[in-house]
Amino acid sequence: MDQYDLLVVGSANADLVTVVERRPGAGETVLGSDLAVHPGGKGANQAVAAARLGARTALLARVGEDGHGRLLLDSLGSAGVDVAGVLVGGAPTGVALITVDPSGDNSIVVSPGANARLTPGDVAAAGALFRSSRVVSTQLEIPLDTVAEVVRSLAPGSRFVLNPSPPAPLPAEVLAACDPLIVNEHEARVVLGTATHGEPEDWARALLALGPRSVVITLGAEGALVADGAGMCRVPSVKVETVDTTGAGDAFTAALAWRLGAGEPLADAASFAARVGAAAVTREGAQASFPTAEEVAAL
């Protein structure tokens, strides 16, 4: 089980991005900048972010037989991601409609397209990829029953990392495999099925009670909180000038998963991932903003 440091199972989208002075309210139209088209999707983003850091990375995903699909395959290949597991056809490539405001914050609407056709059968047929991977990471831009099949397909000794985004309640089988479950406050609230009260440490205790082996709560500019059965600690962020937050969470997750596979303790892996996420917000776009290991070291 040493061919890949990281197998990502997840979405691949074309990101259609426009910059606005402010995001529109209900029934309101605002003007944006010229439309930019970038390769994206949480799965493809994680794979590219890990490969750019130096991880041996493979992606299991589905794209359409269209221009957006070709854009994604070219981007993945250029980053060094093994695309043998990227299936083609069944529906148009998924699309994310992204608005970015002057502070760098974004709002995203996703049309899943081919991502919704990545089936449990596709996962079951990719056994060789799972047997060759130290860590498997996924998200929720693919069907939840496909994520459950990922858990059932894990090779002995491999580690499962889940960022439940967009968030949804998770079955016990999936929660029990997470090591870690990576959430922000909004995602924690949905997974818990209740409002988040108190401090992030309180949310972490409640999440651990649901069954995951470890939890990481991302706290934006305040860094992250890591927690497992042995305790919890805060991991500080790196202060940078934010340009665009698109894809920063994917870069964080990819970096964390890679370093866990290399044997680093959870807190150390999260500290490295926080630097990767900080570097990613200093440039526009998702995949185009992901740093190399040398750029992270320079922070």
CSV table of C-alpha atoms in Angstrom, one decimal:
chain,number,residue,atom,x,y,z
A,1,MET,CA,0.0,0.0,0.0
A,2,ASP,CA,2.6,2.6,-1.1
A,3,GLN,CA,1.8,3.7,-4.6
A,4,TYR,CA,-0.2,6.8,-3.5
A,5,ASP,CA,0.2,9.0,-0.5
A,6,LEU,CA,-3.4,10.2,-1.0
A,7,LEU,CA,-6.4,9.0,-2.9
A,8,VAL,CA,-9.1,11.7,-3.2
A,9,VAL,CA,-12.7,10.5,-4.0
A,10,GLY,CA,-14.9,13.5,-4.9
A,11,SER,CA,-16.1,16.2,-7.2
A,12,ALA,CA,-14.6,17.9,-10.2
A,13,ASN,CA,-16.2,21.1,-11.3
A,14,ALA,CA,-15.6,24.1,-13.6
A,15,ASP,CA,-15.6,27.2,-11.4
A,16,LEU,CA,-17.4,30.1,-13.1
A,17,VAL,CA,-16.2,33.2,-11.1
A,18,THR,CA,-17.2,36.8,-11.0
A,19,VAL,CA,-16.2,39.5,-8.6
A,20,VAL,CA,-18.9,41.8,-7.2
A,21,GLU,CA,-18.9,44.9,-5.1
A,22,ARG,CA,-21.4,43.1,-2.8
A,23,ARG,CA,-23.3,39.9,-3.0
A,24,PRO,CA,-27.0,40.3,-4.1
A,25,GLY,CA,-29.9,40.0,-1.7
A,26,ALA,CA,-33.2,38.2,-2.5
A,27,GLY,CA,-34.6,39.4,-5.8
A,28,GLU,CA,-31.7,41.7,-6.4
A,29,THR,CA,-29.4,42.0,-9.5
A,30,VAL,CA,-25.8,43.3,-9.2
A,31,LEU,CA,-23.1,43.7,-11.9
A,32,GLY,CA,-20.0,41.6,-11.7
A,33,SER,CA,-16.6,41.5,-13.4
A,34,ASP,CA,-15.9,39.5,-16.6
A,35,LEU,CA,-16.6,35.8,-16.1
A,36,ALA,CA,-13.5,33.7,-15.4
A,37,VAL,CA,-13.5,29.9,-15.8
A,38,HIS,CA,-11.2,27.9,-13.6
A,39,PRO,CA,-10.8,24.1,-12.8
A,40,GLY,CA,-12.3,23.4,-9.4
A,41,GLY,CA,-14.5,21.1,-7.4
A,42,LYS,CA,-13.6,20.0,-3.9
A,43,GLY,CA,-12.2,16.6,-5.0
A,44,ALA,CA,-10.1,18.0,-7.8
A,45,ASN,CA,-9.0,20.9,-5.7
A,46,GLN,CA,-7.8,18.6,-2.9
A,47,ALA,CA,-6.0,16.4,-5.4
A,48,VAL,CA,-4.2,19.3,-7.1
A,49,ALA,CA,-3.3,20.9,-3.7
A,50,ALA,CA,-1.7,17.7,-2.5
A,51,ALA,CA,0.1,17.0,-5.7
A,52,ARG,CA,1.5,20.5,-5.8
A,53,LEU,CA,2.9,20.0,-2.3
A,54,GLY,CA,4.7,16.9,-3.4
A,55,ALA,CA,2.3,14.1,-2.5
A,56,ARG,CA,1.8,11.1,-4.8
A,57,THR,CA,-1.9,11.7,-5.5
A,58,ALA,CA,-4.8,9.9,-7.4
A,59,LEU,CA,-8.3,11.1,-8.0
A,60,LEU,CA,-11.5,9.0,-8.4
A,61,ALA,CA,-14.1,11.3,-9.9
A,62,ARG,CA,-16.4,11.7,-12.9
A,63,VAL,CA,-16.5,14.5,-15.5
A,64,GLY,CA,-18.5,15.0,-18.7
A,65,GLU,CA,-17.5,14.6,-22.3
A,66,ASP,CA,-17.2,18.4,-22.8
A,67,GLY,CA,-14.9,21.3,-22.7
A,68,HIS,CA,-15.1,21.7,-18.9
A,69,GLY,CA,-14.1,18.0,-18.5
A,70,ARG,CA,-11.1,18.5,-20.7
A,71,LEU,CA,-10.1,21.6,-18.7
A,72,LEU,CA,-10.2,19.5,-15.5
A,73,LEU,CA,-8.2,16.6,-16.9
A,74,ASP,CA,-5.6,18.9,-18.3
A,75,SER,CA,-5.3,20.8,-15.0
A,76,LEU,CA,-5.1,17.6,-12.9
A,77,GLY,CA,-2.5,16.1,-15.2
A,78,SER,CA,-0.4,19.3,-15.2
A,79,ALA,CA,-0.3,19.2,-11.4
A,80,GLY,CA,0.9,15.6,-11.4
A,81,VAL,CA,-2.3,13.9,-10.3
A,82,ASP,CA,-2.9,10.4,-11.5
A,83,VAL,CA,-6.2,10.6,-13.5
A,84,ALA,CA,-6.6,6.9,-14.3
A,85,GLY,CA,-9.5,6.9,-11.9
A,86,VAL,CA,-11.3,9.9,-13.4
A,87,LEU,CA,-14.3,8.5,-15.3
A,88,VAL,CA,-15.7,10.4,-18.3
A,89,GLY,CA,-19.4,10.6,-19.4
A,90,GLY,CA,-22.9,10.1,-18.0
A,91,ALA,CA,-23.7,13.8,-17.6
A,92,PRO,CA,-22.2,17.3,-18.2
A,93,THR,CA,-19.3,18.2,-16.0
A,94,GLY,CA,-20.3,19.8,-12.7
A,95,VAL,CA,-20.3,23.6,-12.5
A,96,ALA,CA,-19.8,25.9,-9.5
A,97,LEU,CA,-21.2,29.5,-9.8
A,98,ILE,CA,-19.0,31.7,-7.5
A,99,THR,CA,-19.3,35.3,-6.5
A,100,VAL,CA,-16.3,36.9,-4.7
A,101,ASP,CA,-16.7,40.2,-2.8
A,102,PRO,CA,-14.0,42.8,-2.1
A,103,SER,CA,-13.0,41.2,1.2
A,104,GLY,CA,-12.3,37.9,-0.6
A,105,ASP,CA,-15.3,36.1,0.9
A,106,ASN,CA,-17.3,34.0,-1.6
A,107,SER,CA,-20.7,32.5,-2.1
A,108,ILE,CA,-21.0,29.3,-4.2
A,109,VAL,CA,-23.9,27.5,-5.9
A,110,VAL,CA,-23.0,24.1,-7.4
A,111,SER,CA,-24.7,22.2,-10.2
A,112,PRO,CA,-23.4,18.7,-9.6
A,113,GLY,CA,-23.7,17.3,-13.1
A,114,ALA,CA,-21.4,14.2,-13.5
A,115,ASN,CA,-20.5,14.3,-9.8
A,116,ALA,CA,-24.0,13.1,-9.0
A,117,ARG,CA,-23.3,10.1,-11.2
A,118,LEU,CA,-20.3,8.9,-9.3
A,119,THR,CA,-21.9,5.7,-7.9
A,120,PRO,CA,-21.1,3.1,-5.3
A,121,GLY,CA,-20.4,0.8,-8.2
A,122,ASP,CA,-17.7,3.1,-9.5
A,123,VAL,CA,-16.1,3.0,-6.0
A,124,ALA,CA,-16.3,-0.8,-5.7
A,125,ALA,CA,-14.7,-1.1,-9.2
A,126,ALA,CA,-11.7,0.9,-8.1
A,127,GLY,CA,-10.4,-1.5,-5.5
A,128,ALA,CA,-6.8,-1.3,-6.8
A,129,LEU,CA,-6.7,2.5,-6.1
A,130,PHE,CA,-7.9,1.9,-2.5
A,131,ARG,CA,-5.4,-0.9,-1.9
A,132,SER,CA,-2.6,1.4,-3.1
A,133,SER,CA,-3.4,4.4,-0.9
A,134,ARG,CA,-2.2,5.4,2.6
A,135,VAL,CA,-5.0,8.0,3.1
A,136,VAL,CA,-8.4,8.4,1.4
A,137,SER,CA,-10.1,11.8,1.5
A,138,THR,CA,-13.6,12.7,0.4
A,139,GLN,CA,-16.3,15.4,0.7
A,140,LEU,CA,-20.1,15.6,0.1
A,141,GLU,CA,-20.2,17.0,-3.5
A,142,ILE,CA,-20.8,13.4,-4.5
A,143,PRO,CA,-23.7,11.2,-3.3
A,144,LEU,CA,-23.7,10.2,0.3
A,145,ASP,CA,-24.2,6.5,-0.5
A,146,THR,CA,-21.0,6.7,-2.6
A,147,VAL,CA,-19.2,8.1,0.4
A,148,ALA,CA,-20.5,5.2,2.5
A,149,GLU,CA,-19.1,2.8,-0.1
A,150,VAL,CA,-15.7,4.6,0.1
A,151,VAL,CA,-15.7,3.7,3.8
A,152,ARG,CA,-16.5,0.1,3.0
A,153,SER,CA,-13.7,0.0,0.4
A,154,LEU,CA,-10.9,1.2,2.7
A,155,ALA,CA,-7.9,-1.0,2.7
A,156,PRO,CA,-6.6,-2.3,6.1
A,157,GLY,CA,-4.3,0.2,7.7
A,158,SER,CA,-5.4,3.2,5.5
A,159,ARG,CA,-6.8,6.4,7.0
A,160,PHE,CA,-10.1,8.1,6.1
A,161,VAL,CA,-10.5,11.9,6.1
A,162,LEU,CA,-13.8,13.6,5.5
A,163,ASN,CA,-14.8,17.2,5.1
A,164,PRO,CA,-18.6,17.1,5.0
A,165,SER,CA,-19.1,20.0,2.6
A,166,PRO,CA,-21.8,20.9,1.6
A,167,PRO,CA,-22.8,19.7,5.1
A,168,ALA,CA,-25.4,16.9,5.7
A,169,PRO,CA,-26.3,14.6,8.6
A,170,LEU,CA,-23.9,11.6,8.5
A,171,PRO,CA,-24.6,7.9,9.0
A,172,ALA,CA,-22.9,6.3,12.0
A,173,GLU,CA,-20.9,4.0,9.6
A,174,VAL,CA,-19.3,7.1,8.0
A,175,LEU,CA,-18.7,9.0,11.3
A,176,ALA,CA,-17.0,6.0,12.9
A,177,ALA,CA,-14.4,5.9,10.1
A,178,CYS,CA,-13.4,9.6,10.2
A,179,ASP,CA,-9.9,10.2,11.4
A,180,PRO,CA,-10.3,13.1,11.3
A,181,LEU,CA,-13.7,14.7,10.6
A,182,ILE,CA,-12.9,18.2,9.4
A,183,VAL,CA,-15.6,20.9,9.8
A,184,ASN,CA,-16.1,24.6,10.1
A,185,GLU,CA,-18.7,26.1,12.4
A,186,HIS,CA,-21.6,25.8,9.9
A,187,GLU,CA,-20.7,22.2,9.0
A,188,ALA,CA,-20.4,21.3,12.7
A,189,ARG,CA,-23.9,22.7,13.3
A,190,VAL,CA,-25.4,20.5,10.5
A,191,VAL,CA,-23.5,17.3,11.5
A,192,LEU,CA,-24.6,17.8,15.1
A,193,GLY,CA,-28.2,18.6,14.1
A,194,THR,CA,-28.3,21.5,16.6
A,195,ALA,CA,-27.0,25.0,17.1
A,196,THR,CA,-23.4,25.3,18.2
A,197,HIS,CA,-23.2,26.7,21.7
A,198,GLY,CA,-20.2,27.7,23.8
A,199,GLU,CA,-16.6,27.5,22.6
A,200,PRO,CA,-15.2,25.3,19.7
A,201,GLU,CA,-13.9,22.9,22.4
A,202,ASP,CA,-17.6,22.2,23.3
A,203,TRP,CA,-18.4,21.6,19.7
A,204,ALA,CA,-15.5,19.2,19.4
A,205,ARG,CA,-16.6,17.2,22.4
A,206,ALA,CA,-20.1,16.9,21.0
A,207,LEU,CA,-18.7,15.8,17.6
A,208,LEU,CA,-16.4,13.2,19.1
A,209,ALA,CA,-19.4,11.8,21.0
A,210,LEU,CA,-21.0,10.9,17.6
A,211,GLY,CA,-18.2,8.5,16.9
A,212,PRO,CA,-15.3,9.9,14.8
A,213,ARG,CA,-11.8,9.0,15.9
A,214,SER,CA,-10.6,12.6,15.7
A,215,VAL,CA,-12.0,16.0,14.8
A,216,VAL,CA,-10.5,19.2,13.3
A,217,ILE,CA,-12.6,22.4,13.5
A,218,THR,CA,-11.3,25.2,11.2
A,219,LEU,CA,-11.7,28.7,12.6
A,220,GLY,CA,-10.7,30.9,9.7
A,221,ALA,CA,-8.2,33.6,10.7
A,222,GLU,CA,-8.1,32.1,14.3
A,223,GLY,CA,-6.6,28.8,13.0
A,224,ALA,CA,-8.0,25.5,14.0
A,225,LEU,CA,-8.9,23.2,16.9
A,226,VAL,CA,-7.8,19.6,16.9
A,227,ALA,CA,-9.3,17.0,19.2
A,228,ASP,CA,-9.2,13.2,19.7
A,229,GLY,CA,-9.5,10.8,22.6
A,230,ALA,CA,-6.2,12.0,24.1
A,231,GLY,CA,-7.2,15.7,24.3
A,232,MET,CA,-7.5,18.8,22.2
A,233,CYS,CA,-5.4,21.9,21.4
A,234,ARG,CA,-5.6,25.1,19.3
A,235,VAL,CA,-3.5,25.5,16.2
A,236,PRO,CA,-2.8,29.2,15.3
A,237,SER,CA,-3.1,30.6,11.8
A,238,VAL,CA,-0.6,32.6,9.8
A,239,LYS,CA,-1.5,36.3,9.3
A,240,VAL,CA,-1.7,37.1,5.6
A,241,GLU,CA,-3.6,39.6,3.4
A,242,THR,CA,-6.7,37.8,2.1
A,243,VAL,CA,-7.4,38.1,-1.6
A,244,ASP,CA,-9.7,35.2,-2.3
A,245,THR,CA,-10.8,32.4,0.1
A,246,THR,CA,-12.0,30.1,-2.7
A,247,GLY,CA,-10.5,26.6,-2.3
A,248,ALA,CA,-8.6,27.4,0.9
A,249,GLY,CA,-10.5,24.8,2.9
A,250,ASP,CA,-9.7,22.2,0.2
A,251,ALA,CA,-6.0,23.1,0.4
A,252,PHE,CA,-6.1,22.8,4.2
A,253,THR,CA,-7.8,19.4,4.0
A,254,ALA,CA,-5.4,18.0,1.4
A,255,ALA,CA,-2.3,19.2,3.3
A,256,LEU,CA,-3.6,17.7,6.5
A,257,ALA,CA,-4.4,14.4,4.9
A,258,TRP,CA,-1.0,14.1,3.3
A,259,ARG,CA,0.9,14.9,6.4
A,260,LEU,CA,-1.1,12.4,8.4
A,261,GLY,CA,-0.2,9.7,5.9
A,262,ALA,CA,3.4,10.6,6.4
A,263,GLY,CA,3.0,9.8,10.1
A,264,GLU,CA,2.8,13.3,11.6
A,265,PRO,CA,0.7,13.8,14.8
A,266,LEU,CA,-2.7,15.4,14.2
A,267,ALA,CA,-1.7,18.8,15.7
A,268,ASP,CA,1.5,19.0,13.7
A,269,ALA,CA,-0.3,18.1,10.5
A,270,ALA,CA,-3.0,20.7,11.2
A,271,SER,CA,-0.3,23.3,11.8
A,272,PHE,CA,1.2,22.6,8.4
A,273,ALA,CA,-2.2,22.6,6.8
A,274,ALA,CA,-3.0,26.0,8.4
A,275,ARG,CA,0.1,27.5,6.6
A,276,VAL,CA,-1.0,25.9,3.3
A,277,GLY,CA,-4.5,27.4,3.7
A,278,ALA,CA,-3.1,30.8,4.5
A,279,ALA,CA,-0.9,30.8,1.4
A,280,ALA,CA,-3.9,29.8,-0.7
A,281,VAL,CA,-5.9,32.9,0.3
A,282,THR,CA,-3.2,35.3,-0.9
A,283,ARG,CA,-4.0,34.6,-4.6
A,284,GLU,CA,-7.1,34.5,-6.7
A,285,GLY,CA,-8.9,31.3,-7.7
A,286,ALA,CA,-8.9,27.8,-6.3
A,287,GLN,CA,-6.3,25.5,-7.9
A,288,ALA,CA,-4.3,28.5,-9.3
A,289,SER,CA,-3.8,29.7,-5.7
A,290,PHE,CA,-2.4,26.4,-4.2
A,291,PRO,CA,1.2,26.7,-3.0
A,292,THR,CA,4.2,24.5,-3.4
A,293,ALA,CA,6.0,23.1,-0.4
A,294,GLU,CA,8.7,25.8,-0.9
A,295,GLU,CA,6.1,28.6,-0.9
A,296,VAL,CA,4.6,27.2,2.4
A,297,ALA,CA,8.1,27.1,4.0
A,298,ALA,CA,8.6,30.8,3.1
A,299,LEU,CA,5.6,31.9,5.2
